[in-house]
Amino acid sequence: MHFYPSPVEALPQQTFRASYELQADGETLALQHLAPSHTDGDIYVHFEKANVIQMGDLFFDGIYPYIDAATGGTITGTIAAADKILSLGGNDTKTAPGHGPLGNKADLTKFRDMLITSRDRVQKLKSAGKSAQEAVEEKPFANLDPVWGKGVVNGDQWVQIVYLTL
């Protein structure tokens, strides 16, 4: 795929390396950069007063995610990002995903658990010397696909993504 550069007016006017905080209408927004997860440039935004965490593509609620290996994304980093957000929020914290419905701690926990299961199953196949295509043919997510495979990424694609990002 080829992406054309963004026009100058679309480029960020302000950037940060690790964290940034701003105030807006009585709300504190805490922005935090994470180690490579979905990509190498992921952040979350914590709306502290509203008790909402905007996760963007760090969280796909109820569907397999896309992790971009070409830009530094890893499944281990995506698991770590989920763990970080789980440590910040309580049971009543809303988690806004990049894809899927508004979630909560239970939804994010299910997502994190699916990531761990996916990583472990594909790592076992990869460690046994299976190629990515051979791993797909093993159907390691047959029991996960009915729940998680209803999005843009199907089970076979998810096997390949996990394989590439290990």
Short mmCIF file of N, CA and C in Angstrom, two decimals, residues 73-147:
data_model
loop_
_atom_site.label_atom_id
_atom_site.label_comp_id
_atom_site.label_asym_id
_atom_site.label_seq_id
_atom_site.Cartn_x
_atom_site.Cartn_y
_atom_site.Cartn_z
N GLY A 73 4.95 -2.49 15.76
CA GLY A 73 3.96 -3.08 16.65
C GLY A 73 4.30 -4.50 17.03
N THR A 74 3.96 -4.88 18.26
CA THR A 74 4.18 -6.24 18.74
C THR A 74 3.00 -6.69 19.58
N ILE A 75 2.76 -7.97 19.59
CA ILE A 75 1.69 -8.49 20.44
C ILE A 75 2.06 -8.34 21.91
N THR A 76 3.33 -8.52 22.24
CA THR A 76 3.76 -8.36 23.63
C THR A 76 3.55 -6.93 24.10
N GLY A 77 3.83 -5.97 23.22
CA GLY A 77 3.59 -4.57 23.56
C GLY A 77 2.12 -4.25 23.70
N THR A 78 1.29 -4.88 22.89
CA THR A 78 -0.15 -4.66 22.97
C THR A 78 -0.70 -5.23 24.27
N ILE A 79 -0.18 -6.37 24.69
CA ILE A 79 -0.57 -6.94 25.99
C ILE A 79 -0.13 -6.00 27.12
N ALA A 80 1.09 -5.48 27.03
CA ALA A 80 1.58 -4.55 28.06
C ALA A 80 0.74 -3.29 28.11
N ALA A 81 0.30 -2.81 26.95
CA ALA A 81 -0.55 -1.61 26.92
C ALA A 81 -1.88 -1.88 27.62
N ALA A 82 -2.47 -3.04 27.34
CA ALA A 82 -3.72 -3.41 28.01
C ALA A 82 -3.50 -3.50 29.52
N ASP A 83 -2.40 -4.10 29.94
CA ASP A 83 -2.09 -4.20 31.36
C ASP A 83 -1.95 -2.81 31.99
N LYS A 84 -1.29 -1.91 31.28
CA LYS A 84 -1.10 -0.54 31.79
C LYS A 84 -2.45 0.14 32.01
N ILE A 85 -3.34 0.05 31.03
CA ILE A 85 -4.65 0.69 31.14
C ILE A 85 -5.47 0.02 32.24
N LEU A 86 -5.40 -1.30 32.34
CA LEU A 86 -6.12 -1.99 33.41
C LEU A 86 -5.66 -1.53 34.79
N SER A 87 -4.39 -1.18 34.92
CA SER A 87 -3.88 -0.72 36.21
C SER A 87 -4.33 0.70 36.53
N LEU A 88 -4.72 1.46 35.53
CA LEU A 88 -5.15 2.85 35.74
C LEU A 88 -6.60 2.98 36.12
N GLY A 89 -7.42 2.14 35.54
CA GLY A 89 -8.85 2.31 35.70
C GLY A 89 -9.46 1.39 36.71
N GLY A 90 -10.63 1.78 37.17
CA GLY A 90 -11.42 0.95 38.07
C GLY A 90 -12.52 0.26 37.30
N ASN A 91 -13.38 -0.42 38.03
CA ASN A 91 -14.47 -1.15 37.39
C ASN A 91 -15.45 -0.23 36.68
N ASP A 92 -15.51 1.03 37.09
CA ASP A 92 -16.45 1.98 36.46
C ASP A 92 -15.79 2.85 35.39
N THR A 93 -14.50 2.63 35.11
CA THR A 93 -13.81 3.40 34.08
C THR A 93 -14.28 2.94 32.70
N LYS A 94 -14.62 3.88 31.85
CA LYS A 94 -15.00 3.57 30.47
C LYS A 94 -13.73 3.54 29.63
N THR A 95 -13.63 2.55 28.76
CA THR A 95 -12.49 2.45 27.86
C THR A 95 -13.00 2.60 26.43
N ALA A 96 -12.55 3.63 25.77
CA ALA A 96 -12.97 3.91 24.40
C ALA A 96 -11.99 3.26 23.43
N PRO A 97 -12.46 2.28 22.68
CA PRO A 97 -11.58 1.58 21.75
C PRO A 97 -11.45 2.31 20.42
N GLY A 98 -10.48 1.87 19.63
CA GLY A 98 -10.38 2.36 18.27
C GLY A 98 -11.43 1.74 17.38
N HIS A 99 -11.88 0.53 17.74
CA HIS A 99 -12.89 -0.20 16.97
C HIS A 99 -13.75 -0.97 17.96
N GLY A 100 -15.05 -0.99 17.73
CA GLY A 100 -15.97 -1.70 18.59
C GLY A 100 -16.68 -0.75 19.54
N PRO A 101 -17.57 -1.30 20.35
CA PRO A 101 -18.36 -0.47 21.26
C PRO A 101 -17.55 0.03 22.44
N LEU A 102 -18.06 1.06 23.10
CA LEU A 102 -17.45 1.57 24.33
C LEU A 102 -17.34 0.42 25.31
N GLY A 103 -16.18 0.29 25.94
CA GLY A 103 -15.95 -0.83 26.83
C GLY A 103 -15.73 -0.40 28.26
N ASN A 104 -15.40 -1.40 29.07
CA ASN A 104 -15.10 -1.18 30.47
C ASN A 104 -13.95 -2.12 30.86
N LYS A 105 -13.65 -2.19 32.14
CA LYS A 105 -12.53 -3.00 32.60
C LYS A 105 -12.72 -4.47 32.24
N ALA A 106 -13.93 -4.98 32.37
CA ALA A 106 -14.19 -6.39 32.04
C ALA A 106 -13.94 -6.66 30.56
N ASP A 107 -14.37 -5.73 29.68
CA ASP A 107 -14.15 -5.90 28.24
C ASP A 107 -12.66 -5.87 27.90
N LEU A 108 -11.95 -4.94 28.51
CA LEU A 108 -10.51 -4.84 28.25
C LEU A 108 -9.78 -6.07 28.79
N THR A 109 -10.24 -6.61 29.91
CA THR A 109 -9.64 -7.83 30.46
C THR A 109 -9.84 -8.99 29.50
N LYS A 110 -11.03 -9.13 28.93
CA LYS A 110 -11.29 -10.20 27.95
C LYS A 110 -10.37 -10.05 26.74
N PHE A 111 -10.19 -8.80 26.28
CA PHE A 111 -9.31 -8.52 25.15
C PHE A 111 -7.88 -8.92 25.49
N ARG A 112 -7.40 -8.49 26.65
CA ARG A 112 -6.04 -8.83 27.08
C ARG A 112 -5.86 -10.33 27.17
N ASP A 113 -6.83 -11.03 27.74
CA ASP A 113 -6.75 -12.48 27.87
C ASP A 113 -6.69 -13.16 26.50
N MET A 114 -7.48 -12.64 25.54
CA MET A 114 -7.44 -13.19 24.18
C MET A 114 -6.06 -12.98 23.57
N LEU A 115 -5.46 -11.81 23.80
CA LEU A 115 -4.12 -11.53 23.28
C LEU A 115 -3.10 -12.52 23.85
N ILE A 116 -3.18 -12.77 25.15
CA ILE A 116 -2.24 -13.68 25.79
C ILE A 116 -2.41 -15.10 25.24
N THR A 117 -3.64 -15.54 25.12
CA THR A 117 -3.91 -16.87 24.55
C THR A 117 -3.38 -16.96 23.13
N SER A 118 -3.62 -15.92 22.34
CA SER A 118 -3.15 -15.90 20.95
C SER A 118 -1.63 -15.97 20.90
N ARG A 119 -0.99 -15.14 21.68
CA ARG A 119 0.49 -15.13 21.71
C ARG A 119 1.03 -16.50 22.09
N ASP A 120 0.49 -17.08 23.13
CA ASP A 120 1.01 -18.36 23.62
C ASP A 120 0.83 -19.48 22.60
N ARG A 121 -0.33 -19.52 21.97
CA ARG A 121 -0.59 -20.58 20.99
C ARG A 121 0.31 -20.45 19.76
N VAL A 122 0.46 -19.24 19.26
CA VAL A 122 1.28 -19.05 18.06
C VAL A 122 2.76 -19.21 18.41
N GLN A 123 3.17 -18.76 19.58
CA GLN A 123 4.57 -18.94 19.98
C GLN A 123 4.93 -20.42 20.05
N LYS A 124 4.02 -21.23 20.52
CA LYS A 124 4.25 -22.68 20.59
C LYS A 124 4.47 -23.24 19.19
N LEU A 125 3.65 -22.82 18.24
CA LEU A 125 3.79 -23.30 16.86
C LEU A 125 5.09 -22.79 16.22
N LYS A 126 5.38 -21.52 16.46
CA LYS A 126 6.59 -20.93 15.89
C LYS A 126 7.84 -21.59 16.49
N SER A 127 7.82 -21.84 17.78
CA SER A 127 8.94 -22.50 18.45
C SER A 127 9.13 -23.94 17.96
N ALA A 128 8.05 -24.55 17.50
CA ALA A 128 8.12 -25.92 16.97
C ALA A 128 8.61 -25.92 15.52
N GLY A 129 8.93 -24.74 14.98
CA GLY A 129 9.47 -24.66 13.63
C GLY A 129 8.44 -24.48 12.54
N LYS A 130 7.20 -24.25 12.90
CA LYS A 130 6.15 -24.06 11.90
C LYS A 130 6.32 -22.70 11.23
N SER A 131 6.10 -22.66 9.92
CA SER A 131 6.08 -21.38 9.20
C SER A 131 4.77 -20.67 9.52
N ALA A 132 4.65 -19.43 9.11
CA ALA A 132 3.40 -18.69 9.33
C ALA A 132 2.23 -19.41 8.67
N GLN A 133 2.42 -19.89 7.44
CA GLN A 133 1.33 -20.57 6.73
C GLN A 133 0.98 -21.90 7.41
N GLU A 134 1.99 -22.62 7.89
CA GLU A 134 1.72 -23.86 8.61
C GLU A 134 0.97 -23.58 9.91
N ALA A 135 1.31 -22.46 10.55
CA ALA A 135 0.59 -22.07 11.77
C ALA A 135 -0.87 -21.77 11.46
N VAL A 136 -1.14 -21.10 10.36
CA VAL A 136 -2.52 -20.83 9.94
C VAL A 136 -3.26 -22.14 9.74
N GLU A 137 -2.63 -23.09 9.09
CA GLU A 137 -3.26 -24.38 8.79
C GLU A 137 -3.59 -25.18 10.05
N GLU A 138 -2.89 -24.91 11.14
CA GLU A 138 -3.16 -25.59 12.41
C GLU A 138 -4.47 -25.11 13.06
N LYS A 139 -5.00 -23.95 12.61
CA LYS A 139 -6.24 -23.38 13.16
C LYS A 139 -6.19 -23.23 14.68
N PRO A 140 -5.17 -22.53 15.19
CA PRO A 140 -5.02 -22.43 16.64
C PRO A 140 -6.11 -21.60 17.32
N PHE A 141 -6.88 -20.85 16.54
CA PHE A 141 -7.91 -19.99 17.14
C PHE A 141 -9.32 -20.45 16.81
N ALA A 142 -9.48 -21.72 16.49
CA ALA A 142 -10.80 -22.23 16.10
C ALA A 142 -11.86 -21.93 17.17
N ASN A 143 -11.50 -22.01 18.44
CA ASN A 143 -12.47 -21.72 19.49
C ASN A 143 -12.63 -20.22 19.76
N LEU A 144 -11.70 -19.40 19.31
CA LEU A 144 -11.78 -17.95 19.50
C LEU A 144 -12.50 -17.26 18.34
N ASP A 145 -12.39 -17.82 17.16
CA ASP A 145 -12.93 -17.17 15.96
C ASP A 145 -14.41 -16.82 16.03
N PRO A 146 -15.27 -17.68 16.59
CA PRO A 146 -16.69 -17.32 16.63
C PRO A 146 -16.97 -16.03 17.42
N VAL A 147 -16.14 -15.74 18.40
CA VAL A 147 -16.31 -14.53 19.21
C VAL A 147 -15.52 -13.36 18.63
#
